[in-house]
mmCIF file of C-alpha atoms in Angstrom:
data_model
loop_
_atom_site.group_PDB
_atom_site.id
_atom_site.type_symbol
_atom_site.label_atom_id
_atom_site.label_comp_id
_atom_site.label_asym_id
_atom_site.label_seq_id
_atom_site.Cartn_x
_atom_site.Cartn_y
_atom_site.Cartn_z
ATOM 1 C CA UNK A 101 -71.592 -173.952 -8.422
ATOM 2 C CA UNK A 102 -75.184 -173.105 -7.658
ATOM 3 C CA UNK A 103 -75.966 -176.769 -6.771
ATOM 4 C CA UNK A 104 -73.014 -176.933 -4.364
ATOM 5 C CA UNK A 105 -74.231 -173.808 -2.563
ATOM 6 C CA UNK A 106 -77.724 -175.267 -2.213
ATOM 7 C CA UNK A 107 -76.357 -178.566 -0.908
ATOM 8 C CA UNK A 108 -74.017 -176.795 1.501
ATOM 9 C CA UNK A 109 -76.841 -174.583 2.743
ATOM 10 C CA UNK A 110 -79.136 -177.598 3.198
ATOM 11 C CA UNK A 111 -76.413 -179.470 5.107
ATOM 12 C CA UNK A 112 -75.782 -176.442 7.321
ATOM 13 C CA UNK A 113 -79.497 -176.084 8.097
ATOM 14 C CA UNK A 114 -79.819 -179.789 8.892
ATOM 15 C CA UNK A 115 -76.770 -179.587 11.163
ATOM 16 C CA UNK A 116 -78.033 -176.496 12.989
ATOM 17 C CA UNK A 117 -81.503 -177.977 13.470
ATOM 18 C CA UNK A 118 -79.980 -181.205 14.737
ATOM 19 C CA UNK A 119 -77.694 -179.415 17.181
ATOM 20 C CA UNK A 120 -80.093 -176.781 18.422
ATOM 21 C CA UNK A 121 -83.232 -178.913 18.822
ATOM 22 C CA UNK A 122 -82.504 -182.606 18.714
ATOM 23 C CA UNK A 123 -85.659 -184.617 18.254
ATOM 24 C CA UNK A 124 -86.571 -186.621 21.296
ATOM 25 C CA UNK A 125 -87.528 -190.167 20.400
ATOM 26 C CA UNK A 126 -91.009 -191.234 21.404
ATOM 27 C CA UNK A 127 -90.821 -194.190 23.721
ATOM 28 C CA UNK A 128 -93.408 -196.819 22.920
ATOM 29 C CA UNK A 129 -94.531 -198.776 25.984
ATOM 30 C CA UNK A 130 -97.345 -201.181 26.700
ATOM 31 C CA UNK A 131 -99.159 -198.388 28.517
ATOM 32 C CA UNK A 132 -98.760 -196.119 25.485
ATOM 33 C CA UNK A 133 -100.315 -198.820 23.330
ATOM 34 C CA UNK A 134 -103.258 -199.163 25.734
ATOM 35 C CA UNK A 135 -103.835 -195.405 25.755
ATOM 36 C CA UNK A 136 -103.695 -195.273 21.989
ATOM 37 C CA UNK A 137 -106.185 -198.134 21.706
ATOM 38 C CA UNK A 138 -108.500 -196.465 24.228
ATOM 39 C CA UNK A 139 -108.385 -193.275 22.178
ATOM 40 C CA UNK A 140 -109.372 -195.174 19.057
ATOM 41 C CA UNK A 141 -112.224 -196.909 20.905
ATOM 42 C CA UNK A 142 -113.459 -193.552 22.203
ATOM 43 C CA UNK A 143 -113.457 -192.231 18.626
ATOM 44 C CA UNK A 144 -115.294 -195.279 17.277
ATOM 45 C CA UNK A 145 -112.208 -196.470 15.384
ATOM 46 C CA UNK A 146 -112.562 -200.060 16.571
ATOM 47 C CA UNK A 147 -110.469 -201.662 13.836
ATOM 48 C CA UNK A 148 -107.565 -199.341 14.621
ATOM 49 C CA UNK A 149 -107.925 -200.066 18.336
ATOM 50 C CA UNK A 150 -107.719 -203.804 17.641
ATOM 51 C CA UNK A 151 -104.547 -203.230 15.621
ATOM 52 C CA UNK A 152 -102.893 -201.341 18.483
ATOM 53 C CA UNK A 153 -103.907 -203.996 21.006
ATOM 54 C CA UNK A 154 -102.485 -206.748 18.810
ATOM 55 C CA UNK A 155 -99.308 -204.710 18.469
ATOM 56 C CA UNK A 156 -99.099 -204.522 22.268
ATOM 57 C CA UNK A 157 -99.288 -208.316 22.513
ATOM 58 C CA UNK A 158 -96.552 -208.708 19.905
ATOM 59 C CA UNK A 159 -94.189 -206.040 21.216
ATOM 60 C CA UNK A 160 -94.733 -206.741 24.909
ATOM 61 C CA UNK A 161 -95.536 -210.465 25.309
ATOM 62 C CA UNK A 162 -94.760 -210.339 29.045
ATOM 63 C CA UNK A 163 -96.706 -207.175 29.779
ATOM 64 C CA UNK A 164 -98.689 -207.018 32.977
ATOM 65 C CA UNK A 165 -101.467 -205.462 30.887
ATOM 66 C CA UNK A 166 -102.097 -208.413 28.548
ATOM 67 C CA UNK A 167 -105.328 -209.488 30.254
ATOM 68 C CA UNK A 168 -106.621 -205.927 30.117
ATOM 69 C CA UNK A 169 -105.547 -205.620 26.472
ATOM 70 C CA UNK A 170 -107.267 -208.881 25.536
ATOM 71 C CA UNK A 171 -110.494 -207.727 27.165
ATOM 72 C CA UNK A 172 -110.202 -204.369 25.385
ATOM 73 C CA UNK A 173 -109.663 -206.185 22.086
ATOM 74 C CA UNK A 174 -112.772 -208.317 22.688
ATOM 75 C CA UNK A 175 -114.748 -205.178 23.531
ATOM 76 C CA UNK A 176 -113.467 -203.307 20.451
ATOM 77 C CA UNK A 177 -114.490 -206.259 18.280
ATOM 78 C CA UNK A 178 -117.921 -206.317 19.927
ATOM 79 C CA UNK A 179 -118.410 -202.584 19.424
ATOM 80 C CA UNK A 180 -117.207 -202.940 15.842
ATOM 81 C CA UNK A 181 -119.852 -205.656 15.318
ATOM 82 C CA UNK A 182 -117.274 -208.430 14.919
ATOM 83 C CA UNK A 183 -119.265 -210.629 17.283
ATOM 84 C CA UNK A 184 -117.643 -213.977 16.502
ATOM 85 C CA UNK A 185 -114.149 -212.631 17.189
ATOM 86 C CA UNK A 186 -115.369 -210.853 20.322
ATOM 87 C CA UNK A 187 -116.888 -214.099 21.635
ATOM 88 C CA UNK A 188 -113.684 -216.048 20.891
ATOM 89 C CA UNK A 189 -111.453 -213.553 22.680
ATOM 90 C CA UNK A 190 -113.797 -213.267 25.673
ATOM 91 C CA UNK A 191 -114.092 -217.047 25.946
ATOM 92 C CA UNK A 192 -110.306 -217.467 25.851
ATOM 93 C CA UNK A 193 -109.819 -214.817 28.502
ATOM 94 C CA UNK A 194 -112.358 -216.355 30.872
ATOM 95 C CA UNK A 195 -111.071 -219.893 30.229
ATOM 96 C CA UNK A 196 -107.387 -219.068 30.674
ATOM 97 C CA UNK A 197 -107.862 -217.105 33.865
ATOM 98 C CA UNK A 198 -111.188 -218.055 35.502
ATOM 99 C CA UNK A 199 -110.224 -216.350 38.756
ATOM 100 C CA UNK A 200 -108.900 -213.308 36.923
ATOM 101 C CA UNK A 201 -110.039 -209.777 37.422
ATOM 102 C CA UNK A 202 -111.925 -209.703 34.120
ATOM 103 C CA UNK A 203 -113.268 -213.275 33.940
ATOM 104 C CA UNK A 204 -116.823 -212.282 34.925
ATOM 105 C CA UNK A 205 -116.916 -209.357 32.499
ATOM 106 C CA UNK A 206 -115.390 -211.483 29.724
ATOM 107 C CA UNK A 207 -117.990 -214.231 30.132
ATOM 108 C CA UNK A 208 -120.772 -211.643 30.129
ATOM 109 C CA UNK A 209 -119.324 -210.010 27.011
ATOM 110 C CA UNK A 210 -119.108 -213.443 25.390
ATOM 111 C CA UNK A 211 -122.807 -214.029 26.048
ATOM 112 C CA UNK A 212 -123.700 -210.619 24.593
ATOM 113 C CA UNK A 213 -121.615 -211.295 21.482
ATOM 114 C CA UNK A 214 -123.373 -214.612 20.922
ATOM 115 C CA UNK A 215 -126.742 -212.961 21.468
ATOM 116 C CA UNK A 216 -125.946 -210.216 18.938
ATOM 117 C CA UNK A 217 -124.942 -212.855 16.393
ATOM 118 C CA UNK A 218 -128.297 -214.626 16.970
ATOM 119 C CA UNK A 219 -126.707 -217.715 18.536
ATOM 120 C CA UNK A 220 -129.238 -217.937 21.346
ATOM 121 C CA UNK A 221 -128.185 -221.309 22.780
ATOM 122 C CA UNK A 222 -124.553 -220.218 22.925
ATOM 123 C CA UNK A 223 -125.608 -216.945 24.571
ATOM 124 C CA UNK A 224 -127.592 -218.802 27.232
ATOM 125 C CA UNK A 225 -124.694 -221.219 27.785
ATOM 126 C CA UNK A 226 -122.216 -218.391 28.270
ATOM 127 C CA UNK A 227 -124.685 -216.645 30.568
ATOM 128 C CA UNK A 228 -124.937 -219.772 32.730
ATOM 129 C CA UNK A 229 -121.149 -219.579 33.178
ATOM 130 C CA UNK A 230 -121.576 -215.949 34.256
ATOM 131 C CA UNK A 231 -124.335 -216.990 36.651
ATOM 132 C CA UNK A 232 -122.075 -219.605 38.278
ATOM 133 C CA UNK A 233 -119.154 -217.175 38.592
ATOM 134 C CA UNK A 234 -118.088 -216.209 42.112
ATOM 135 C CA UNK A 235 -117.964 -212.596 40.936
ATOM 136 C CA UNK A 236 -121.717 -212.723 40.344
ATOM 137 C CA UNK A 237 -122.284 -212.366 44.089
ATOM 138 C CA UNK A 238 -123.282 -208.700 44.102
ATOM 139 C CA UNK A 239 -127.054 -208.216 44.102
ATOM 140 C CA UNK A 240 -127.050 -205.820 41.130
ATOM 141 C CA UNK A 241 -125.060 -208.334 39.066
ATOM 142 C CA UNK A 242 -127.403 -211.194 39.924
ATOM 143 C CA UNK A 243 -130.402 -209.096 38.947
ATOM 144 C CA UNK A 244 -128.688 -208.028 35.711
ATOM 145 C CA UNK A 245 -128.013 -211.673 34.865
ATOM 146 C CA UNK A 246 -131.634 -212.659 35.598
ATOM 147 C CA UNK A 247 -132.975 -209.862 33.400
ATOM 148 C CA UNK A 248 -130.494 -210.662 30.630
ATOM 149 C CA UNK A 249 -131.544 -214.302 30.727
ATOM 150 C CA UNK A 250 -135.197 -213.288 30.376
ATOM 151 C CA UNK A 251 -134.362 -211.112 27.372
ATOM 152 C CA UNK A 252 -132.391 -213.938 25.741
ATOM 153 C CA UNK A 253 -135.253 -216.380 26.288
ATOM 154 C CA UNK A 254 -137.786 -213.952 24.885
ATOM 155 C CA UNK A 255 -135.584 -213.204 21.883
ATOM 156 C CA UNK A 256 -135.157 -216.955 21.292
ATOM 157 C CA UNK A 257 -138.943 -217.288 21.108
ATOM 158 C CA UNK A 258 -139.572 -218.452 24.679
ATOM 159 C CA UNK A 259 -141.193 -215.491 26.458
ATOM 160 C CA UNK A 260 -142.961 -217.762 28.978
ATOM 161 C CA UNK A 261 -139.621 -219.284 30.031
ATOM 162 C CA UNK A 262 -138.258 -215.749 30.472
ATOM 163 C CA UNK A 263 -141.271 -214.845 32.599
ATOM 164 C CA UNK A 264 -140.818 -217.962 34.758
ATOM 165 C CA UNK A 265 -137.110 -217.180 35.210
ATOM 166 C CA UNK A 266 -137.861 -213.631 36.380
ATOM 167 C CA UNK A 267 -140.703 -214.719 38.653
ATOM 168 C CA UNK A 268 -138.409 -217.314 40.243
ATOM 169 C CA UNK A 269 -135.823 -214.619 40.792
ATOM 170 C CA UNK A 270 -138.433 -212.315 42.356
ATOM 171 C CA UNK A 271 -139.475 -215.013 44.825
ATOM 172 C CA UNK A 272 -135.988 -214.823 46.336
ATOM 173 C CA UNK A 273 -135.449 -211.085 45.708
ATOM 174 C CA UNK A 274 -138.835 -209.325 45.941
ATOM 175 C CA UNK A 275 -137.279 -205.824 45.945
ATOM 176 C CA UNK A 276 -135.632 -206.198 42.525
ATOM 177 C CA UNK A 277 -137.100 -203.283 40.565
ATOM 178 C CA UNK A 278 -135.671 -204.222 37.153
ATOM 179 C CA UNK A 279 -136.901 -207.793 37.465
ATOM 180 C CA UNK A 280 -140.350 -206.556 38.515
ATOM 181 C CA UNK A 281 -140.452 -204.247 35.479
ATOM 182 C CA UNK A 282 -139.360 -207.171 33.297
ATOM 183 C CA UNK A 283 -142.211 -209.342 34.616
ATOM 184 C CA UNK A 284 -144.721 -206.582 33.908
ATOM 185 C CA UNK A 285 -143.366 -206.140 30.371
ATOM 186 C CA UNK A 286 -143.398 -209.872 29.653
ATOM 187 C CA UNK A 287 -146.966 -210.224 30.932
ATOM 188 C CA UNK A 288 -148.040 -207.499 28.487
ATOM 189 C CA UNK A 289 -146.084 -209.199 25.723
#
C-alpha cells in the first residue's frame, strides 16, 4: 500500500509540474550553433568549438552561415594548434569561393598555419595567393603582407631576402612605418 501511495504521489507531482510549468523546448538553429561555438572559442575550448561547427554543417547543410562556420572551424583549429587541419580548411574555403567574403582572410590564415607548422615554402606560397588577392588592395593589408613575408623569409633562414622584400616595398610606400621598423630590425639582425 505504501508503494502505491508513493507512485500515486509521484505521478500527481509530475502531472502538476507538467501542467503548471510546461518545459519550453530549446530550438537549435544554425545561429545558435555559431553562438555556442563562439563561446567555446572565447573560453579557449577549441575542440568543443570545432565539434559545434561540424554539428552545424551536418544539421544545417544549406545554412547561409556555412562559409562563416568553416572559417571559424579553421580558426579554432589554428588556435588549438591543429595547424594542418586549419590549413586544409582555410585552403578549401579560399579555393571554393575565391570571391567570397572570407577568401582573403582564409588564405592568410592558411599561410599562418603553414608557418606555425614550419612548412616555410607552403607558407610563402599561400602568402603569394594572399598578395594576389583583390581584397589585398587596402594599404594596411599590403603592408601587413609585406612584413609577414619578411618574417617568413627570415624564419626560413633567408634574412637578406626578407630585407630586400621590405626595402622594395618601401621604395613604393615610403611612409610604411611597420615596414621601416622591419628593415631596421633586419639590418640589426
